[in-house]
Every structure is written in C-alpha cells, then in structure tokens.
Amino acid sequence: ELAGPKDLLDEVMAAGKLRVSTDPNYAPQSFLNDKGELDGFDVEVAKEVAKRLGVQVEFVTPDWDLITAGNWGGRWDVSIGSMTITEDRQAVLWFTVPYYYTPAAFVVHKDNTSITTPEGFSGKTVGLGTETTYEAYLNGTLKIVGQTPAYAPPPGVKVKPYTTDAEAIQDLALGDGTRLDGVMSAAPTLQDAINKGVPLKFVGKPAFYEPLAFALDKSRGPSDKMVAKLNDILRAMHSDGTLTNLSMKWYDLDITKKQ
C-alpha cells in the first residue's frame, strides 16, 4: 500500500522526540552554561514546546548558514533559534507566528568618540554574524515581512561576516578600530556582553525590530499539521504568560509583544 509522506507532526510524535537546532554560542538566547549544558531563552522555550507536545527534546548545533539555507536533509525538525521572518528565507522555510521581537542595534568600543550616530559607520568596518538580517540590512537586501527599518543603512560600510555574532563582539572588544569599528547584532546579545564587562556602548536607536519565529524546512515535505500545532502552542505560551516570564528572566524586559 502506498501511503503519502507523513506530516512532520506525526513523525515527531511517533519518534517521541523533537530535534531542535540551536546555537551554542549566542547568549543569552542559547549557550553552554557552567555545567556544559545548553541554556538560555531559546533553549527554555524549546524545552517547554517539547513538554507541551509530550515528547523529549534533543538539541543539534549546526552552523547558522546551514539552518537558514533549508534542505536540512531531516537532520533536525525545527529551528528554535531567534530567526527573523524574511522574504528570502520564506522561499525555503516555513515560519510559525512570532514568539518575540528583538531590536537590531549597533555598538562601538567604549573608547570610541568619533562614531556617535549610525551614519558614522560610513566607510567603517562593521562585524556581524554571517547570513544574518544584519548582513542583509547593511548590504541593502533586507526584506522583513511586514515592516520597514527605522532608517536606511549607512552607505559604504565594510561588512565583515563571522561564523557567529559572538566572534564579532570578541574582535571589537580587542580595541577601538583594532579589527573592527563596530558590530551590528540583536540588542539583547550586545547588552548581555556589556553586562559581562565587554567594553562596548550602543550607538543610536535600533535600526529595525525583528519578528522572531520557529522555522521548518520546506523540502522536508508535509508540515502543515506541525506548523499549526506549534502555532497553537505559541499562542498559548503568549496568553498564559510563559513567554513573558522567560523574557523577563533572560532579558529583564518583556520583548514578546510587537513594538
């Protein structure tokens, strides 16, 4: 008998586990804690989603550019990794409703006195994570679904991509202009670095607010039931305060509502 391919939801329920891709170096969203365990906002969200599905959670840590590219080959089921819904990504991925919204921001080394506005990055070198919305923004190709940036990207920025945002932050910390003049990343990630004593300071207002969602691989085949189920779970986590509580725990502010 020829049965059609199973919906991802049926497959996950049959396996009894949800395989989630996440970044081990993206504090406070996801990182390895002192015990060597994955921890952070996204990790706790993923654990709660698995609990509400009634399955175990298993974390996989592929590079970000592999996650955004789609064609996962069934190596993980869902990305719960603070991914912005963009038009380019929608070509290869399914997205859930947003679960929170982060401001995209610029920082300089705290010794810097010459760059006081985002326009000041013209002709300067800005570090960021590869295949991120920040890279697309500075290259003038960012299309966030449902919104436009607060201001145009500064012209003539020299974009320097890194495997992770954390590596860009480390290079900026070496000194003003030593390797980088600035970094663009999610404000909570930059604030987390500042809280840990990294010598950075914010420049200007956020360039845009990113609606962040779970992503699923379109090439995997039928996932309609899975997307619908994840949306049900997310709506419940929004309305019962779970997401707000996790946001307060990890960011000291509620960024679960649209700005």
mmCIF file of C-alpha atoms in Angstrom:
data_model
loop_
_atom_site.group_PDB
_atom_site.id
_atom_site.type_symbol
_atom_site.label_atom_id
_atom_site.label_comp_id
_atom_site.label_asym_id
_atom_site.label_seq_id
_atom_site.Cartn_x
_atom_site.Cartn_y
_atom_site.Cartn_z
ATOM 1 C CA GLU A 1 0.000 0.000 0.000
ATOM 2 C CA LEU A 2 1.393 3.430 -0.916
ATOM 3 C CA ALA A 3 0.879 5.887 1.911
ATOM 4 C CA GLY A 4 1.779 9.507 1.239
ATOM 5 C CA PRO A 5 4.622 11.046 3.232
ATOM 6 C CA LYS A 6 3.708 11.582 6.882
ATOM 7 C CA ASP A 7 3.282 15.067 8.279
ATOM 8 C CA LEU A 8 6.261 16.106 10.396
ATOM 9 C CA LEU A 9 3.977 16.239 13.456
ATOM 10 C CA ASP A 10 3.055 12.554 13.073
ATOM 11 C CA GLU A 11 6.720 11.663 12.649
ATOM 12 C CA VAL A 12 7.796 13.597 15.740
ATOM 13 C CA MET A 13 5.004 12.077 17.832
ATOM 14 C CA ALA A 14 5.924 8.565 16.629
ATOM 15 C CA ALA A 15 9.618 9.144 17.406
ATOM 16 C CA GLY A 16 8.762 10.618 20.815
ATOM 17 C CA LYS A 17 11.313 13.386 20.371
ATOM 18 C CA LEU A 18 11.660 16.835 18.829
ATOM 19 C CA ARG A 19 15.091 17.601 17.344
ATOM 20 C CA VAL A 20 15.755 21.323 17.667
ATOM 21 C CA SER A 21 18.611 23.235 16.049
ATOM 22 C CA THR A 22 20.168 25.923 18.218
ATOM 23 C CA ASP A 23 23.382 27.933 18.558
ATOM 24 C CA PRO A 24 25.752 27.004 21.427
ATOM 25 C CA ASN A 25 27.379 30.470 21.328
ATOM 26 C CA TYR A 26 24.539 33.025 21.263
ATOM 27 C CA ALA A 27 23.981 34.170 24.860
ATOM 28 C CA PRO A 28 21.506 34.893 26.350
ATOM 29 C CA GLN A 29 19.371 33.099 23.736
ATOM 30 C CA SER A 30 21.377 29.864 23.732
ATOM 31 C CA PHE A 31 24.771 29.000 25.165
ATOM 32 C CA LEU A 32 26.665 26.359 27.141
ATOM 33 C CA ASN A 33 26.391 27.069 30.863
ATOM 34 C CA ASP A 34 28.975 26.291 33.583
ATOM 35 C CA LYS A 35 27.791 22.672 33.665
ATOM 36 C CA GLY A 36 28.379 22.338 29.912
ATOM 37 C CA GLU A 37 24.623 22.169 29.261
ATOM 38 C CA LEU A 38 22.679 24.204 26.726
ATOM 39 C CA ASP A 39 20.827 27.026 28.454
ATOM 40 C CA GLY A 40 19.161 30.329 27.622
ATOM 41 C CA PHE A 41 15.877 31.814 26.426
ATOM 42 C CA ASP A 42 15.586 29.768 23.215
ATOM 43 C CA VAL A 43 16.653 26.578 24.987
ATOM 44 C CA GLU A 44 13.968 27.023 27.668
ATOM 45 C CA VAL A 45 11.370 27.857 25.008
ATOM 46 C CA ALA A 46 12.300 24.669 23.111
ATOM 47 C CA LYS A 47 12.057 22.541 26.266
ATOM 48 C CA GLU A 48 8.599 23.971 27.019
ATOM 49 C CA VAL A 49 7.395 23.325 23.451
ATOM 50 C CA ALA A 50 8.553 19.701 23.634
ATOM 51 C CA LYS A 51 6.841 19.337 27.022
ATOM 52 C CA ARG A 52 3.569 20.643 25.564
ATOM 53 C CA LEU A 53 3.906 18.257 22.623
ATOM 54 C CA GLY A 54 4.520 15.421 25.089
ATOM 55 C CA VAL A 55 7.903 14.449 23.610
ATOM 56 C CA GLN A 56 11.585 14.607 24.585
ATOM 57 C CA VAL A 57 13.778 17.388 23.213
ATOM 58 C CA GLU A 58 17.126 16.785 21.515
ATOM 59 C CA PHE A 59 19.400 19.694 20.545
ATOM 60 C CA VAL A 60 21.516 19.851 17.386
ATOM 61 C CA THR A 61 24.029 22.678 16.818
ATOM 62 C CA PRO A 62 24.647 23.225 13.077
ATOM 63 C CA ASP A 63 26.113 26.488 11.774
ATOM 64 C CA TRP A 64 23.578 29.288 11.231
ATOM 65 C CA ASP A 65 24.088 29.498 7.467
ATOM 66 C CA LEU A 66 23.084 25.807 7.161
ATOM 67 C CA ILE A 67 19.876 26.434 9.109
ATOM 68 C CA THR A 68 18.788 29.476 7.048
ATOM 69 C CA ALA A 69 19.576 27.680 3.755
ATOM 70 C CA GLY A 70 16.887 24.992 4.175
ATOM 71 C CA ASN A 71 17.403 21.482 2.730
ATOM 72 C CA TRP A 72 18.223 20.121 6.168
ATOM 73 C CA GLY A 73 18.073 16.514 4.986
ATOM 74 C CA GLY A 74 15.994 15.555 8.017
ATOM 75 C CA ARG A 75 18.887 16.141 10.450
ATOM 76 C CA TRP A 76 16.676 18.248 12.750
ATOM 77 C CA ASP A 77 12.955 19.008 12.847
ATOM 78 C CA VAL A 78 12.667 22.668 13.764
ATOM 79 C CA SER A 79 14.828 25.741 14.326
ATOM 80 C CA ILE A 80 14.084 27.430 17.657
ATOM 81 C CA GLY A 81 16.876 29.938 17.337
ATOM 82 C CA SER A 82 15.551 33.504 17.162
ATOM 83 C CA MET A 83 15.176 33.547 13.370
ATOM 84 C CA THR A 84 13.746 36.656 11.719
ATOM 85 C CA ILE A 85 10.983 36.112 9.171
ATOM 86 C CA THR A 86 12.365 37.464 5.876
ATOM 87 C CA GLU A 87 11.129 37.100 2.315
ATOM 88 C CA ASP A 88 14.318 35.306 1.206
ATOM 89 C CA ARG A 89 14.041 32.733 3.982
ATOM 90 C CA GLN A 90 10.344 32.158 3.253
ATOM 91 C CA ALA A 91 11.396 30.704 -0.094
ATOM 92 C CA VAL A 92 12.928 27.661 1.657
ATOM 93 C CA LEU A 93 11.427 27.647 5.157
ATOM 94 C CA TRP A 94 8.016 27.603 6.841
ATOM 95 C CA PHE A 95 7.620 30.019 9.778
ATOM 96 C CA THR A 96 5.402 29.955 12.848
ATOM 97 C CA VAL A 97 3.842 33.068 14.367
ATOM 98 C CA PRO A 98 6.496 35.246 16.062
ATOM 99 C CA TYR A 99 7.364 34.379 19.644
ATOM 100 C CA TYR A 100 9.268 37.589 20.404
ATOM 101 C CA TYR A 101 10.735 40.718 18.812
ATOM 102 C CA THR A 102 14.294 41.976 19.149
ATOM 103 C CA PRO A 103 15.766 45.369 18.313
ATOM 104 C CA ALA A 104 18.716 45.236 15.884
ATOM 105 C CA ALA A 105 21.385 47.598 17.152
ATOM 106 C CA PHE A 106 24.891 48.979 16.599
ATOM 107 C CA VAL A 107 27.722 49.159 19.133
ATOM 108 C CA VAL A 108 31.225 50.625 19.136
ATOM 109 C CA HIS A 109 34.110 50.044 21.532
ATOM 110 C CA LYS A 110 33.550 52.190 24.592
ATOM 111 C CA ASP A 111 36.788 54.124 23.892
ATOM 112 C CA ASN A 112 35.381 55.315 20.547
ATOM 113 C CA THR A 113 34.461 59.015 20.392
ATOM 114 C CA SER A 114 34.117 59.536 16.628
ATOM 115 C CA ILE A 115 31.046 57.404 15.813
ATOM 116 C CA THR A 116 28.015 58.868 17.565
ATOM 117 C CA THR A 117 25.251 58.003 15.064
ATOM 118 C CA PRO A 118 24.674 55.057 12.706
ATOM 119 C CA GLU A 119 25.642 57.319 9.757
ATOM 120 C CA GLY A 120 29.093 57.482 11.343
ATOM 121 C CA PHE A 121 29.727 53.888 10.210
ATOM 122 C CA SER A 122 30.040 55.033 6.557
ATOM 123 C CA GLY A 123 33.387 53.783 5.274
ATOM 124 C CA LYS A 124 33.995 51.876 8.531
ATOM 125 C CA THR A 125 34.272 48.133 9.216
ATOM 126 C CA VAL A 126 31.309 46.524 10.970
ATOM 127 C CA GLY A 127 31.383 42.911 12.181
ATOM 128 C CA LEU A 128 28.313 40.654 12.292
ATOM 129 C CA GLY A 129 27.184 37.050 12.023
ATOM 130 C CA THR A 130 27.143 35.615 8.507
ATOM 131 C CA GLU A 131 23.752 35.092 6.782
ATOM 132 C CA THR A 132 22.047 37.283 9.397
ATOM 133 C CA THR A 133 19.470 40.034 8.946
ATOM 134 C CA TYR A 134 22.233 42.496 9.952
ATOM 135 C CA GLU A 135 24.339 41.473 6.968
ATOM 136 C CA ALA A 136 21.322 41.756 4.635
ATOM 137 C CA TYR A 137 20.439 45.169 6.121
ATOM 138 C CA LEU A 138 23.916 46.644 5.590
ATOM 139 C CA ASN A 139 24.032 45.159 2.067
ATOM 140 C CA GLY A 140 20.667 46.790 1.315
ATOM 141 C CA THR A 141 18.846 43.486 0.642
ATOM 142 C CA LEU A 142 16.834 43.025 3.857
ATOM 143 C CA LYS A 143 13.102 42.414 3.419
ATOM 144 C CA ILE A 144 11.463 41.741 6.776
ATOM 145 C CA VAL A 145 7.902 40.576 6.321
ATOM 146 C CA GLY A 146 5.503 43.276 7.488
ATOM 147 C CA GLN A 147 7.848 46.125 8.327
ATOM 148 C CA THR A 148 10.452 48.608 7.134
ATOM 149 C CA PRO A 149 13.628 49.662 9.002
ATOM 150 C CA ALA A 150 13.606 52.872 11.076
ATOM 151 C CA TYR A 151 16.416 54.334 8.930
ATOM 152 C CA ALA A 152 18.390 53.418 5.819
ATOM 153 C CA PRO A 153 21.682 51.547 6.223
ATOM 154 C CA PRO A 154 24.695 53.856 6.402
ATOM 155 C CA PRO A 155 26.319 53.888 2.935
ATOM 156 C CA GLY A 156 29.721 52.349 2.211
ATOM 157 C CA VAL A 157 30.043 50.194 5.307
ATOM 158 C CA LYS A 158 32.723 47.497 5.033
ATOM 159 C CA VAL A 159 30.859 44.407 6.192
ATOM 160 C CA LYS A 160 32.939 41.741 7.936
ATOM 161 C CA PRO A 161 30.989 38.479 8.466
ATOM 162 C CA TYR A 162 31.832 36.000 11.226
ATOM 163 C CA THR A 163 30.538 32.462 11.872
ATOM 164 C CA THR A 164 28.722 33.827 14.948
ATOM 165 C CA ASP A 165 27.838 37.251 16.366
ATOM 166 C CA ALA A 166 29.878 36.347 19.461
ATOM 167 C CA GLU A 167 33.114 36.222 17.437
ATOM 168 C CA ALA A 168 32.449 39.692 16.022
ATOM 169 C CA ILE A 169 31.867 41.004 19.564
ATOM 170 C CA GLN A 170 35.178 39.439 20.706
ATOM 171 C CA ASP A 171 37.069 41.166 17.876
ATOM 172 C CA LEU A 172 35.553 44.573 18.675
ATOM 173 C CA ALA A 173 36.453 44.073 22.357
ATOM 174 C CA LEU A 174 40.165 43.936 21.401
ATOM 175 C CA GLY A 175 40.141 47.709 20.980
ATOM 176 C CA ASP A 176 38.615 50.598 19.066
ATOM 177 C CA GLY A 177 39.467 50.047 15.395
ATOM 178 C CA THR A 178 41.897 47.201 16.166
ATOM 179 C CA ARG A 179 39.940 44.798 13.965
ATOM 180 C CA LEU A 180 36.508 46.421 13.807
ATOM 181 C CA ASP A 181 34.920 49.835 14.186
ATOM 182 C CA GLY A 182 31.555 48.436 15.247
ATOM 183 C CA VAL A 183 29.240 45.437 15.489
ATOM 184 C CA MET A 184 25.608 45.029 14.495
ATOM 185 C CA SER A 185 23.604 42.373 16.338
ATOM 186 C CA ALA A 186 20.494 41.776 18.443
ATOM 187 C CA ALA A 187 20.343 44.321 21.254
ATOM 188 C CA PRO A 188 19.875 41.630 23.967
ATOM 189 C CA THR A 189 23.045 39.847 22.807
ATOM 190 C CA LEU A 190 25.003 43.110 22.888
ATOM 191 C CA GLN A 191 23.524 44.053 26.275
ATOM 192 C CA ASP A 192 24.466 40.609 27.634
ATOM 193 C CA ALA A 193 28.089 41.199 26.550
ATOM 194 C CA ILE A 194 28.081 44.670 28.188
ATOM 195 C CA ASN A 195 26.630 43.164 31.396
ATOM 196 C CA LYS A 196 29.530 40.694 31.396
ATOM 197 C CA GLY A 197 32.068 43.523 31.224
ATOM 198 C CA VAL A 198 32.787 43.634 27.476
ATOM 199 C CA PRO A 199 33.810 47.280 26.728
ATOM 200 C CA LEU A 200 31.054 48.266 24.274
ATOM 201 C CA LYS A 201 28.463 51.028 24.016
ATOM 202 C CA PHE A 202 25.318 51.417 21.909
ATOM 203 C CA VAL A 203 25.123 53.912 19.039
ATOM 204 C CA GLY A 204 21.810 55.487 18.001
ATOM 205 C CA LYS A 205 18.368 53.886 18.020
ATOM 206 C CA PRO A 206 17.628 50.340 16.827
ATOM 207 C CA ALA A 207 17.617 50.058 13.018
ATOM 208 C CA PHE A 208 14.664 47.656 12.976
ATOM 209 C CA TYR A 209 12.699 45.249 15.158
ATOM 210 C CA GLU A 210 12.937 41.606 14.166
ATOM 211 C CA PRO A 211 9.860 39.372 14.396
ATOM 212 C CA LEU A 212 11.417 36.077 15.529
ATOM 213 C CA ALA A 213 9.824 32.707 14.819
ATOM 214 C CA PHE A 214 10.431 28.980 14.680
ATOM 215 C CA ALA A 215 11.414 27.717 11.229
ATOM 216 C CA LEU A 216 10.803 24.380 9.470
ATOM 217 C CA ASP A 217 12.349 23.021 6.298
ATOM 218 C CA LYS A 218 10.028 23.205 3.266
ATOM 219 C CA SER A 219 11.988 20.454 1.472
ATOM 220 C CA ARG A 220 11.118 18.019 4.280
ATOM 221 C CA GLY A 221 7.604 17.584 2.851
ATOM 222 C CA PRO A 222 4.231 17.867 4.614
ATOM 223 C CA SER A 223 4.487 20.009 7.750
ATOM 224 C CA ASP A 224 1.080 21.754 7.804
ATOM 225 C CA LYS A 225 -0.080 19.937 10.943
ATOM 226 C CA MET A 226 3.245 20.631 12.654
ATOM 227 C CA VAL A 227 3.168 24.367 11.879
ATOM 228 C CA ALA A 228 -0.463 24.578 13.072
ATOM 229 C CA LYS A 229 0.382 22.694 16.288
ATOM 230 C CA LEU A 230 3.434 24.891 17.010
ATOM 231 C CA ASN A 231 1.299 27.995 16.411
ATOM 232 C CA ASP A 232 -1.306 26.690 18.882
ATOM 233 C CA ILE A 233 1.435 26.108 21.458
ATOM 234 C CA LEU A 234 2.969 29.555 20.869
ATOM 235 C CA ARG A 235 -0.387 31.325 21.154
ATOM 236 C CA ALA A 236 -0.982 29.508 24.442
ATOM 237 C CA MET A 237 2.535 30.427 25.684
ATOM 238 C CA HIS A 238 1.856 34.078 24.771
ATOM 239 C CA SER A 239 -1.525 34.179 26.500
ATOM 240 C CA ASP A 240 -0.636 32.229 29.667
ATOM 241 C CA GLY A 241 2.418 34.389 30.402
ATOM 242 C CA THR A 242 5.074 31.706 29.812
ATOM 243 C CA LEU A 243 6.897 33.703 27.121
ATOM 244 C CA THR A 244 6.703 36.941 29.125
ATOM 245 C CA ASN A 245 8.165 35.193 32.186
ATOM 246 C CA LEU A 246 11.041 33.707 30.166
ATOM 247 C CA SER A 247 11.673 37.098 28.533
ATOM 248 C CA MET A 248 11.843 38.797 31.950
ATOM 249 C CA LYS A 249 14.162 36.052 33.234
ATOM 250 C CA TRP A 250 16.653 36.299 30.368
ATOM 251 C CA TYR A 251 16.334 39.914 29.143
ATOM 252 C CA ASP A 252 14.961 41.833 32.148
ATOM 253 C CA LEU A 253 12.233 43.175 29.870
ATOM 254 C CA ASP A 254 9.206 41.838 28.048
ATOM 255 C CA ILE A 255 10.034 41.716 24.337
ATOM 256 C CA THR A 256 7.293 39.251 23.459
ATOM 257 C CA LYS A 257 4.926 41.948 22.136
ATOM 258 C CA LYS A 258 5.227 43.715 18.786
ATOM 259 C CA GLN A 259 6.924 47.105 19.152
#
